Amino acid sequence: MASVLFSMNVRVVTTATLFTAFAGVLAAHAADSQLLGLVMPDAKVLAGVNVDQAKGSPFGLYLLTQMQSDNTALLQALIALSGFDPTRDVHELLAATNGAPGDKTPVGLVLARGNFDPATITTLATGKGAVTEVYGGVTIIEDPKKMAGLAFLNNTLVIAGDVANVKAAI
């Protein structure tokens, strides 16, 4: 399950990157100040999108269709196991990186505001090989090599990325 979740994480990050790369086409709105406050101070690139608003745009509808058709089995398994549906439960995304294109070990964060069930997702991930670490009173779900992590700050805010930046955001 850990490999499925991290594989899903890669797919979600890819989809989020596509959303954010074309977010400039959408009407601009100020980014959530709480999400911005969690970004590392040396970030070189920030990209964000109000997912709820983007879903109604022609491009957002196209991306949702692609995401659902390309990953139907994986998406349905995620929804069945966790109750989490990224097409419904994510409201805002912000991606940040301080790395340069082509870096061998990119660093950064993806922050999301939405509706999450941290206990269920943590249980599923640890049941499939993920490990946890408590840092600053927050549980970080990590891959077994402790390179990437995911932390729920509450039921509506999640941060994911390399473990060092996740800890810094906490």
Short mmCIF file of C-alpha atoms in Angstrom, two decimals:
data_model
loop_
_atom_site.label_atom_id
_atom_site.label_comp_id
_atom_site.label_asym_id
_atom_site.label_seq_id
_atom_site.Cartn_x
_atom_site.Cartn_y
_atom_site.Cartn_z
CA MET A 1 0.00 0.00 0.00
CA ALA A 2 2.89 2.35 0.73
CA SER A 3 4.14 1.90 -2.81
CA VAL A 4 0.58 2.40 -4.09
CA LEU A 5 0.18 5.55 -1.98
CA PHE A 6 3.53 6.94 -3.06
CA SER A 7 2.79 5.95 -6.67
CA MET A 8 -0.52 7.73 -6.25
CA ASN A 9 1.36 10.63 -4.66
CA VAL A 10 3.53 10.89 -7.79
CA ARG A 11 0.42 10.84 -9.98
CA VAL A 12 -1.33 13.40 -7.77
CA VAL A 13 1.77 15.63 -7.80
CA THR A 14 1.94 15.31 -11.60
CA THR A 15 -1.72 16.24 -11.89
CA ALA A 16 -1.24 19.06 -9.40
CA THR A 17 1.73 20.32 -11.39
CA LEU A 18 -0.38 20.35 -14.54
CA PHE A 19 -3.12 22.21 -12.68
CA THR A 20 -0.66 24.75 -11.31
CA ALA A 21 1.29 25.15 -14.55
CA PHE A 22 -1.85 26.33 -16.28
CA ALA A 23 -3.36 28.17 -13.34
CA GLY A 24 -2.37 31.47 -14.92
CA VAL A 25 -5.12 30.90 -17.46
CA LEU A 26 -7.65 31.05 -14.65
CA ALA A 27 -8.76 34.16 -12.82
CA ALA A 28 -6.12 35.16 -10.29
CA HIS A 29 -6.97 35.14 -6.59
CA ALA A 30 -4.74 35.59 -3.60
CA ALA A 31 -3.25 32.37 -2.34
CA ASP A 32 -4.25 31.09 1.07
CA SER A 33 -1.98 32.96 3.51
CA GLN A 34 -1.73 29.93 5.83
CA LEU A 35 -0.43 27.78 2.97
CA LEU A 36 2.04 30.49 1.95
CA GLY A 37 3.25 30.72 5.54
CA LEU A 38 4.29 27.05 5.45
CA VAL A 39 6.50 27.43 2.37
CA MET A 40 10.26 27.32 2.85
CA PRO A 41 11.83 30.81 2.83
CA ASP A 42 14.28 29.94 0.04
CA ALA A 43 11.59 28.78 -2.40
CA LYS A 44 12.39 29.76 -5.97
CA VAL A 45 9.16 28.63 -7.59
CA LEU A 46 5.60 28.75 -6.26
CA ALA A 47 2.54 27.60 -8.14
CA GLY A 48 -0.95 27.31 -6.81
CA VAL A 49 -4.51 26.79 -7.86
CA ASN A 50 -7.92 27.13 -6.32
CA VAL A 51 -9.07 23.64 -7.31
CA ASP A 52 -12.75 24.32 -6.67
CA GLN A 53 -12.66 27.22 -9.10
CA ALA A 54 -10.47 25.38 -11.62
CA LYS A 55 -12.87 22.42 -11.78
CA GLY A 56 -15.40 24.62 -13.55
CA SER A 57 -13.02 25.81 -16.26
CA PRO A 58 -12.73 23.99 -19.58
CA PHE A 59 -9.12 23.07 -18.82
CA GLY A 60 -10.00 21.90 -15.30
CA LEU A 61 -12.79 19.70 -16.66
CA TYR A 62 -10.35 18.24 -19.19
CA LEU A 63 -7.79 17.44 -16.47
CA LEU A 64 -10.42 15.83 -14.26
CA THR A 65 -11.56 13.68 -17.17
CA GLN A 66 -7.98 12.63 -17.90
CA MET A 67 -7.23 11.91 -14.25
CA GLN A 68 -10.33 9.77 -13.88
CA SER A 69 -9.93 7.88 -17.16
CA ASP A 70 -6.18 7.21 -16.80
CA ASN A 71 -6.29 6.06 -13.18
CA THR A 72 -9.80 4.70 -12.74
CA ALA A 73 -8.82 1.48 -10.95
CA LEU A 74 -6.22 3.14 -8.73
CA LEU A 75 -8.48 6.09 -7.97
CA GLN A 76 -11.43 3.84 -7.15
CA ALA A 77 -9.22 1.71 -4.88
CA LEU A 78 -8.03 4.83 -3.05
CA ILE A 79 -11.60 6.04 -2.60
CA ALA A 80 -12.83 2.61 -1.44
CA LEU A 81 -10.02 2.15 1.07
CA SER A 82 -9.82 5.65 2.50
CA GLY A 83 -12.99 7.49 1.57
CA PHE A 84 -10.70 10.18 0.12
CA ASP A 85 -11.55 11.33 -3.40
CA PRO A 86 -9.00 13.87 -4.66
CA THR A 87 -11.42 15.05 -7.34
CA ARG A 88 -13.89 16.03 -4.62
CA ASP A 89 -11.91 16.55 -1.42
CA VAL A 90 -9.05 18.85 -2.48
CA HIS A 91 -9.94 22.54 -2.58
CA GLU A 92 -6.64 24.36 -2.95
CA LEU A 93 -3.10 23.34 -3.90
CA LEU A 94 0.21 25.13 -3.53
CA ALA A 95 3.50 23.68 -4.77
CA ALA A 96 6.87 25.15 -3.81
CA THR A 97 10.44 24.21 -4.63
CA ASN A 98 13.88 25.62 -4.04
CA GLY A 99 15.51 23.26 -6.53
CA ALA A 100 16.59 23.94 -10.05
CA PRO A 101 15.37 22.01 -13.10
CA GLY A 102 17.32 18.80 -13.52
CA ASP A 103 18.31 18.46 -9.85
CA LYS A 104 18.92 14.81 -8.99
CA THR A 105 17.13 15.14 -5.66
CA PRO A 106 14.43 17.77 -5.99
CA VAL A 107 13.20 19.31 -2.78
CA GLY A 108 9.97 21.05 -2.10
CA LEU A 109 6.48 20.88 -0.77
CA VAL A 110 2.98 20.33 -2.00
CA LEU A 111 0.44 21.80 0.37
CA ALA A 112 -3.26 21.12 0.11
CA ARG A 113 -6.38 22.41 1.75
CA GLY A 114 -9.35 20.08 1.66
CA ASN A 115 -11.21 17.41 3.58
CA PHE A 116 -9.00 14.63 4.94
CA ASP A 117 -9.28 11.71 7.33
CA PRO A 118 -5.74 11.55 8.76
CA ALA A 119 -6.33 8.51 10.97
CA THR A 120 -7.66 6.35 8.14
CA ILE A 121 -4.95 7.40 5.70
CA THR A 122 -2.21 6.87 8.32
CA THR A 123 -3.54 3.41 9.16
CA LEU A 124 -3.69 2.42 5.49
CA ALA A 125 -0.18 3.70 4.77
CA THR A 126 1.47 2.07 7.79
CA GLY A 127 -0.35 -1.17 7.03
CA LYS A 128 1.42 -1.22 3.68
CA GLY A 129 4.94 -0.44 4.86
CA ALA A 130 5.07 3.28 5.48
CA VAL A 131 6.66 4.40 8.72
CA THR A 132 5.66 7.23 11.01
CA GLU A 133 7.58 9.74 13.03
CA VAL A 134 6.22 12.32 15.42
CA TYR A 135 7.83 15.72 14.98
CA GLY A 136 6.66 18.81 16.81
CA GLY A 137 3.56 16.95 17.92
CA VAL A 138 2.60 16.09 14.32
CA THR A 139 2.75 12.59 12.83
CA ILE A 140 4.68 12.38 9.57
CA ILE A 141 3.93 9.40 7.32
CA GLU A 142 7.18 8.52 5.55
CA ASP A 143 8.38 6.14 2.91
CA PRO A 144 10.55 3.35 4.41
CA LYS A 145 13.75 5.18 3.35
CA LYS A 146 12.51 8.34 5.11
CA MET A 147 13.06 10.47 2.02
CA ALA A 148 9.50 11.71 1.45
CA GLY A 149 6.79 12.45 3.96
CA LEU A 150 3.20 13.48 4.38
CA ALA A 151 1.81 15.27 7.43
CA PHE A 152 -1.71 16.33 8.32
CA LEU A 153 -1.63 19.52 10.36
CA ASN A 154 -5.37 19.08 10.89
CA ASN A 155 -8.35 17.59 9.02
CA THR A 156 -8.20 20.31 6.38
CA LEU A 157 -4.48 20.89 5.81
CA VAL A 158 -1.84 18.45 4.55
CA ILE A 159 1.78 18.95 3.54
CA ALA A 160 3.90 16.54 1.50
CA GLY A 161 7.44 16.62 0.24
CA ASP A 162 10.96 15.76 1.24
CA VAL A 163 11.10 15.06 4.96
CA ALA A 164 13.37 18.01 5.77
CA ASN A 165 10.95 20.52 4.26
CA VAL A 166 7.92 18.81 5.81
CA LYS A 167 9.60 19.14 9.23
CA ALA A 168 10.49 22.77 8.55
CA ALA A 169 6.85 23.50 7.66
CA ILE A 170 5.68 21.88 10.90
#
